């Protein structure tokens, strides 16, 4: 499947899980999509293992209608900081309001809880988020990748091959009517 012409937003900040940013980034750009790194602040962000990347756009300046899909890498520190950033939460929610594919891995689901978009959805995450997701109304399952109406979720870096394949597939399919806020 080709993603030529697709625009994919990656929302992250310092402390992201390096491979959960770089591997999906390579997967979507390898299929022809353009990728944009969005963070709460401009400049550069650094992953927990040292990967550095320049921020293309501040979250307050980003609009979901500029993109075809969103990816939320994990990492405890990254996800914890993003779930406190109002512009990041609003951006994530807007992708659901516009029925666009969203990929989330590991602790990234915390942002979706704050955005109020997991109620009634089935997804997976790092196991320590199980109670948080269930309390927010989601059905949590322990699987390497789960797809629910355009929402692609995985648990850890070990799941990246399956996550990337389903992410590319869902972006290629475009908007999903069941992907709602």
PDB file of C-alpha atoms in Angstrom:
ATOM      1  CA  UNK A   1       0.000   0.000   0.000  1.00  0.00           C
ATOM      2  CA  UNK A   2       1.315   3.446  -0.841  1.00  0.00           C
ATOM      3  CA  UNK A   3       0.768   6.497   1.308  1.00  0.00           C
ATOM      4  CA  UNK A   4       2.014   8.975  -1.276  1.00  0.00           C
ATOM      5  CA  UNK A   5       0.488  12.359  -0.541  1.00  0.00           C
ATOM      6  CA  UNK A   6      -0.553  11.442   3.007  1.00  0.00           C
ATOM      7  CA  UNK A   7       0.494  13.744   5.826  1.00  0.00           C
ATOM      8  CA  UNK A   8       1.149  12.102   9.193  1.00  0.00           C
ATOM      9  CA  UNK A   9       1.525  14.041  12.437  1.00  0.00           C
ATOM     10  CA  UNK A  10       3.665  12.644  15.261  1.00  0.00           C
ATOM     11  CA  UNK A  11       2.945  14.187  18.655  1.00  0.00           C
ATOM     12  CA  UNK A  12       5.729  13.796  21.235  1.00  0.00           C
ATOM     13  CA  UNK A  13       7.965  15.598  23.693  1.00  0.00           C
ATOM     14  CA  UNK A  14      11.109  14.867  25.706  1.00  0.00           C
ATOM     15  CA  UNK A  15      11.243  11.378  27.157  1.00  0.00           C
ATOM     16  CA  UNK A  16       9.557   9.548  24.272  1.00  0.00           C
ATOM     17  CA  UNK A  17      10.461   5.926  23.638  1.00  0.00           C
ATOM     18  CA  UNK A  18      12.955   6.368  20.785  1.00  0.00           C
ATOM     19  CA  UNK A  19      11.940   3.382  18.669  1.00  0.00           C
ATOM     20  CA  UNK A  20       8.232   4.199  19.058  1.00  0.00           C
ATOM     21  CA  UNK A  21       8.891   7.453  17.210  1.00  0.00           C
ATOM     22  CA  UNK A  22      11.552   6.400  14.722  1.00  0.00           C
ATOM     23  CA  UNK A  23      10.136   3.036  13.623  1.00  0.00           C
ATOM     24  CA  UNK A  24       6.596   4.247  12.725  1.00  0.00           C
ATOM     25  CA  UNK A  25       8.147   7.383  11.198  1.00  0.00           C
ATOM     26  CA  UNK A  26      10.284   5.217   8.911  1.00  0.00           C
ATOM     27  CA  UNK A  27       7.295   2.970   8.139  1.00  0.00           C
ATOM     28  CA  UNK A  28       5.010   5.768   6.943  1.00  0.00           C
ATOM     29  CA  UNK A  29       7.680   7.771   5.127  1.00  0.00           C
ATOM     30  CA  UNK A  30       8.911   4.555   3.518  1.00  0.00           C
ATOM     31  CA  UNK A  31       5.430   4.211   2.005  1.00  0.00           C
ATOM     32  CA  UNK A  32       5.513   7.773   0.647  1.00  0.00           C
ATOM     33  CA  UNK A  33       3.867   9.806   3.406  1.00  0.00           C
ATOM     34  CA  UNK A  34       5.314  13.011   4.759  1.00  0.00           C
ATOM     35  CA  UNK A  35       5.819  13.128   8.537  1.00  0.00           C
ATOM     36  CA  UNK A  36       5.692  16.156  10.827  1.00  0.00           C
ATOM     37  CA  UNK A  37       6.920  16.243  14.412  1.00  0.00           C
ATOM     38  CA  UNK A  38       4.639  18.231  16.696  1.00  0.00           C
ATOM     39  CA  UNK A  39       5.530  19.031  20.314  1.00  0.00           C
ATOM     40  CA  UNK A  40       4.276  21.409  22.987  1.00  0.00           C
ATOM     41  CA  UNK A  41       7.238  23.705  22.315  1.00  0.00           C
ATOM     42  CA  UNK A  42       9.449  24.419  19.319  1.00  0.00           C
ATOM     43  CA  UNK A  43      13.114  23.428  19.217  1.00  0.00           C
ATOM     44  CA  UNK A  44      14.314  19.858  19.652  1.00  0.00           C
ATOM     45  CA  UNK A  45      13.097  16.918  21.685  1.00  0.00           C
ATOM     46  CA  UNK A  46      15.158  14.065  23.093  1.00  0.00           C
ATOM     47  CA  UNK A  47      14.057  10.485  23.597  1.00  0.00           C
ATOM     48  CA  UNK A  48      14.760   8.507  26.728  1.00  0.00           C
ATOM     49  CA  UNK A  49      17.577   6.676  24.907  1.00  0.00           C
ATOM     50  CA  UNK A  50      19.102   9.815  23.365  1.00  0.00           C
ATOM     51  CA  UNK A  51      17.490  10.157  19.915  1.00  0.00           C
ATOM     52  CA  UNK A  52      17.106  13.862  19.140  1.00  0.00           C
ATOM     53  CA  UNK A  53      14.759  15.312  16.571  1.00  0.00           C
ATOM     54  CA  UNK A  54      13.775  18.815  15.532  1.00  0.00           C
ATOM     55  CA  UNK A  55      10.218  19.913  16.176  1.00  0.00           C
ATOM     56  CA  UNK A  56       8.440  20.999  13.007  1.00  0.00           C
ATOM     57  CA  UNK A  57       5.391  22.575  14.596  1.00  0.00           C
ATOM     58  CA  UNK A  58       4.243  23.585  18.080  1.00  0.00           C
ATOM     59  CA  UNK A  59       1.040  21.876  19.233  1.00  0.00           C
ATOM     60  CA  UNK A  60      -0.715  25.222  19.697  1.00  0.00           C
ATOM     61  CA  UNK A  61      -0.109  25.992  16.014  1.00  0.00           C
ATOM     62  CA  UNK A  62      -1.112  22.570  14.654  1.00  0.00           C
ATOM     63  CA  UNK A  63      -4.528  21.754  13.248  1.00  0.00           C
ATOM     64  CA  UNK A  64      -5.815  18.213  12.648  1.00  0.00           C
ATOM     65  CA  UNK A  65      -7.232  19.255   9.282  1.00  0.00           C
ATOM     66  CA  UNK A  66      -3.636  19.761   8.056  1.00  0.00           C
ATOM     67  CA  UNK A  67      -2.968  16.010   8.426  1.00  0.00           C
ATOM     68  CA  UNK A  68      -4.372  12.627   7.452  1.00  0.00           C
ATOM     69  CA  UNK A  69      -3.353  10.707  10.598  1.00  0.00           C
ATOM     70  CA  UNK A  70      -1.781  11.024  14.037  1.00  0.00           C
ATOM     71  CA  UNK A  71       0.819   8.857  15.798  1.00  0.00           C
ATOM     72  CA  UNK A  72       1.365   9.012  19.565  1.00  0.00           C
ATOM     73  CA  UNK A  73       4.643   7.366  20.584  1.00  0.00           C
ATOM     74  CA  UNK A  74       4.968   6.127  24.141  1.00  0.00           C
ATOM     75  CA  UNK A  75       7.450   6.681  26.904  1.00  0.00           C
ATOM     76  CA  UNK A  76       6.311   7.395  30.455  1.00  0.00           C
ATOM     77  CA  UNK A  77       7.784  10.898  30.699  1.00  0.00           C
ATOM     78  CA  UNK A  78       6.608  11.866  27.201  1.00  0.00           C
ATOM     79  CA  UNK A  79       3.035  10.709  27.757  1.00  0.00           C
ATOM     80  CA  UNK A  80       2.842  12.177  31.252  1.00  0.00           C
ATOM     81  CA  UNK A  81       3.902  15.612  29.986  1.00  0.00           C
ATOM     82  CA  UNK A  82       1.650  15.530  26.919  1.00  0.00           C
ATOM     83  CA  UNK A  83      -1.434  14.642  28.952  1.00  0.00           C
ATOM     84  CA  UNK A  84      -0.935  17.896  30.861  1.00  0.00           C
ATOM     85  CA  UNK A  85      -0.620  20.046  27.718  1.00  0.00           C
ATOM     86  CA  UNK A  86      -4.009  21.459  26.690  1.00  0.00           C
ATOM     87  CA  UNK A  87      -2.994  22.116  23.072  1.00  0.00           C
ATOM     88  CA  UNK A  88      -1.719  18.538  22.660  1.00  0.00           C
ATOM     89  CA  UNK A  89      -4.888  17.076  24.158  1.00  0.00           C
ATOM     90  CA  UNK A  90      -7.089  19.240  21.934  1.00  0.00           C
ATOM     91  CA  UNK A  91      -5.088  18.243  18.857  1.00  0.00           C
ATOM     92  CA  UNK A  92      -5.407  14.530  19.626  1.00  0.00           C
ATOM     93  CA  UNK A  93      -9.156  14.885  20.184  1.00  0.00           C
ATOM     94  CA  UNK A  94      -9.571  16.751  16.890  1.00  0.00           C
ATOM     95  CA  UNK A  95      -8.244  13.757  14.939  1.00  0.00           C
ATOM     96  CA  UNK A  96     -11.057  11.660  16.411  1.00  0.00           C
ATOM     97  CA  UNK A  97     -13.628  14.377  15.706  1.00  0.00           C
ATOM     98  CA  UNK A  98     -12.476  14.322  12.067  1.00  0.00           C
ATOM     99  CA  UNK A  99     -12.604  10.484  11.919  1.00  0.00           C
ATOM    100  CA  UNK A 100      -8.908  10.227  11.051  1.00  0.00           C
ATOM    101  CA  UNK A 101      -6.636   7.253  11.828  1.00  0.00           C
ATOM    102  CA  UNK A 102      -4.668   7.428  15.074  1.00  0.00           C
ATOM    103  CA  UNK A 103      -1.826   5.142  16.117  1.00  0.00           C
ATOM    104  CA  UNK A 104      -0.890   4.905  19.795  1.00  0.00           C
ATOM    105  CA  UNK A 105       1.666   2.732  21.522  1.00  0.00           C
ATOM    106  CA  UNK A 106       2.734   2.024  25.084  1.00  0.00           C
ATOM    107  CA  UNK A 107       1.966   4.911  27.487  1.00  0.00           C
ATOM    108  CA  UNK A 108       0.681   7.154  24.672  1.00  0.00           C
ATOM    109  CA  UNK A 109      -2.867   6.092  25.561  1.00  0.00           C
ATOM    110  CA  UNK A 110      -2.754   8.467  28.532  1.00  0.00           C
ATOM    111  CA  UNK A 111      -3.208  11.328  26.074  1.00  0.00           C
ATOM    112  CA  UNK A 112      -6.303   9.650  24.640  1.00  0.00           C
ATOM    113  CA  UNK A 113      -7.769   9.248  28.127  1.00  0.00           C
ATOM    114  CA  UNK A 114      -7.304  12.993  28.735  1.00  0.00           C
ATOM    115  CA  UNK A 115      -8.837  13.718  25.322  1.00  0.00           C
ATOM    116  CA  UNK A 116     -11.927  11.741  26.311  1.00  0.00           C
ATOM    117  CA  UNK A 117     -11.880   9.440  23.281  1.00  0.00           C
ATOM    118  CA  UNK A 118     -11.461   5.914  24.689  1.00  0.00           C
ATOM    119  CA  UNK A 119     -14.919   5.275  26.132  1.00  0.00           C
ATOM    120  CA  UNK A 120     -16.428   2.285  24.318  1.00  0.00           C
ATOM    121  CA  UNK A 121     -13.222   1.549  22.404  1.00  0.00           C
ATOM    122  CA  UNK A 122     -11.086  -1.596  22.462  1.00  0.00           C
ATOM    123  CA  UNK A 123      -7.344  -1.081  22.656  1.00  0.00           C
ATOM    124  CA  UNK A 124      -4.101  -2.231  24.171  1.00  0.00           C
ATOM    125  CA  UNK A 125      -1.234  -0.387  25.829  1.00  0.00           C
ATOM    126  CA  UNK A 126       1.603  -0.954  28.208  1.00  0.00           C
ATOM    127  CA  UNK A 127       0.019  -3.150  30.907  1.00  0.00           C
ATOM    128  CA  UNK A 128       0.329  -0.522  33.660  1.00  0.00           C
ATOM    129  CA  UNK A 129      -2.360   1.557  31.886  1.00  0.00           C
ATOM    130  CA  UNK A 130      -4.965  -1.228  32.063  1.00  0.00           C
ATOM    131  CA  UNK A 131      -6.862   0.214  35.029  1.00  0.00           C
ATOM    132  CA  UNK A 132      -6.630   3.787  33.715  1.00  0.00           C
ATOM    133  CA  UNK A 133      -8.107   2.742  30.367  1.00  0.00           C
ATOM    134  CA  UNK A 134     -10.848   0.608  31.922  1.00  0.00           C
ATOM    135  CA  UNK A 135     -11.762   3.451  34.289  1.00  0.00           C
ATOM    136  CA  UNK A 136     -12.082   5.704  31.222  1.00  0.00           C
ATOM    137  CA  UNK A 137     -14.547   3.248  29.653  1.00  0.00           C
ATOM    138  CA  UNK A 138     -12.262   1.322  27.302  1.00  0.00           C
ATOM    139  CA  UNK A 139     -11.977  -2.405  26.885  1.00  0.00           C
ATOM    140  CA  UNK A 140      -8.304  -3.300  27.378  1.00  0.00           C
ATOM    141  CA  UNK A 141      -6.866  -6.436  25.766  1.00  0.00           C
ATOM    142  CA  UNK A 142      -3.374  -7.912  25.905  1.00  0.00           C
ATOM    143  CA  UNK A 143      -2.517  -8.255  22.202  1.00  0.00           C
ATOM    144  CA  UNK A 144       0.421  -7.047  20.107  1.00  0.00           C
ATOM    145  CA  UNK A 145      -1.802  -4.828  17.976  1.00  0.00           C
ATOM    146  CA  UNK A 146      -5.491  -3.904  18.137  1.00  0.00           C
ATOM    147  CA  UNK A 147      -7.425  -2.034  15.463  1.00  0.00           C
ATOM    148  CA  UNK A 148     -10.745  -0.409  16.372  1.00  0.00           C
ATOM    149  CA  UNK A 149     -12.292   1.752  13.622  1.00  0.00           C
ATOM    150  CA  UNK A 150      -9.050   3.506  12.677  1.00  0.00           C
ATOM    151  CA  UNK A 151      -7.514   3.444  16.159  1.00  0.00           C
ATOM    152  CA  UNK A 152      -4.347   1.318  16.087  1.00  0.00           C
ATOM    153  CA  UNK A 153      -2.788   0.437  19.439  1.00  0.00           C
ATOM    154  CA  UNK A 154       0.158  -1.644  20.644  1.00  0.00           C
ATOM    155  CA  UNK A 155       1.932  -2.397  23.921  1.00  0.00           C
ATOM    156  CA  UNK A 156       5.721  -2.063  23.616  1.00  0.00           C
ATOM    157  CA  UNK A 157       8.597  -1.686  21.135  1.00  0.00           C
ATOM    158  CA  UNK A 158       8.466  -5.469  20.630  1.00  0.00           C
ATOM    159  CA  UNK A 159       5.111  -4.935  18.883  1.00  0.00           C
ATOM    160  CA  UNK A 160       6.391  -2.361  16.383  1.00  0.00           C
ATOM    161  CA  UNK A 161       6.405  -4.617  13.278  1.00  0.00           C
ATOM    162  CA  UNK A 162       2.703  -5.458  13.733  1.00  0.00           C
ATOM    163  CA  UNK A 163       1.878  -1.885  14.796  1.00  0.00           C
ATOM    164  CA  UNK A 164       3.599  -0.363  11.765  1.00  0.00           C
ATOM    165  CA  UNK A 165       1.867  -2.717   9.328  1.00  0.00           C
ATOM    166  CA  UNK A 166      -1.596  -1.931  10.706  1.00  0.00           C
ATOM    167  CA  UNK A 167      -0.807   1.787  10.983  1.00  0.00           C
ATOM    168  CA  UNK A 168       0.114   1.956   7.292  1.00  0.00           C
ATOM    169  CA  UNK A 169      -3.022  -0.023   6.414  1.00  0.00           C
ATOM    170  CA  UNK A 170      -5.357   2.231   8.404  1.00  0.00           C
ATOM    171  CA  UNK A 171      -3.807   5.433   7.047  1.00  0.00           C
ATOM    172  CA  UNK A 172      -4.179   4.021   3.542  1.00  0.00           C
ATOM    173  CA  UNK A 173      -7.877   3.358   4.171  1.00  0.00           C
ATOM    174  CA  UNK A 174      -8.423   6.987   5.195  1.00  0.00           C
ATOM    175  CA  UNK A 175     -11.142   8.311   7.531  1.00  0.00           C
ATOM    176  CA  UNK A 176     -13.282   5.847   9.485  1.00  0.00           C
ATOM    177  CA  UNK A 177     -16.869   6.727  10.390  1.00  0.00           C
ATOM    178  CA  UNK A 178     -16.500   4.882  13.718  1.00  0.00           C
ATOM    179  CA  UNK A 179     -13.455   6.950  14.713  1.00  0.00           C
ATOM    180  CA  UNK A 180     -15.246   9.508  16.844  1.00  0.00           C
ATOM    181  CA  UNK A 181     -14.750  11.643  19.918  1.00  0.00           C
TER     182      UNK A 181
END
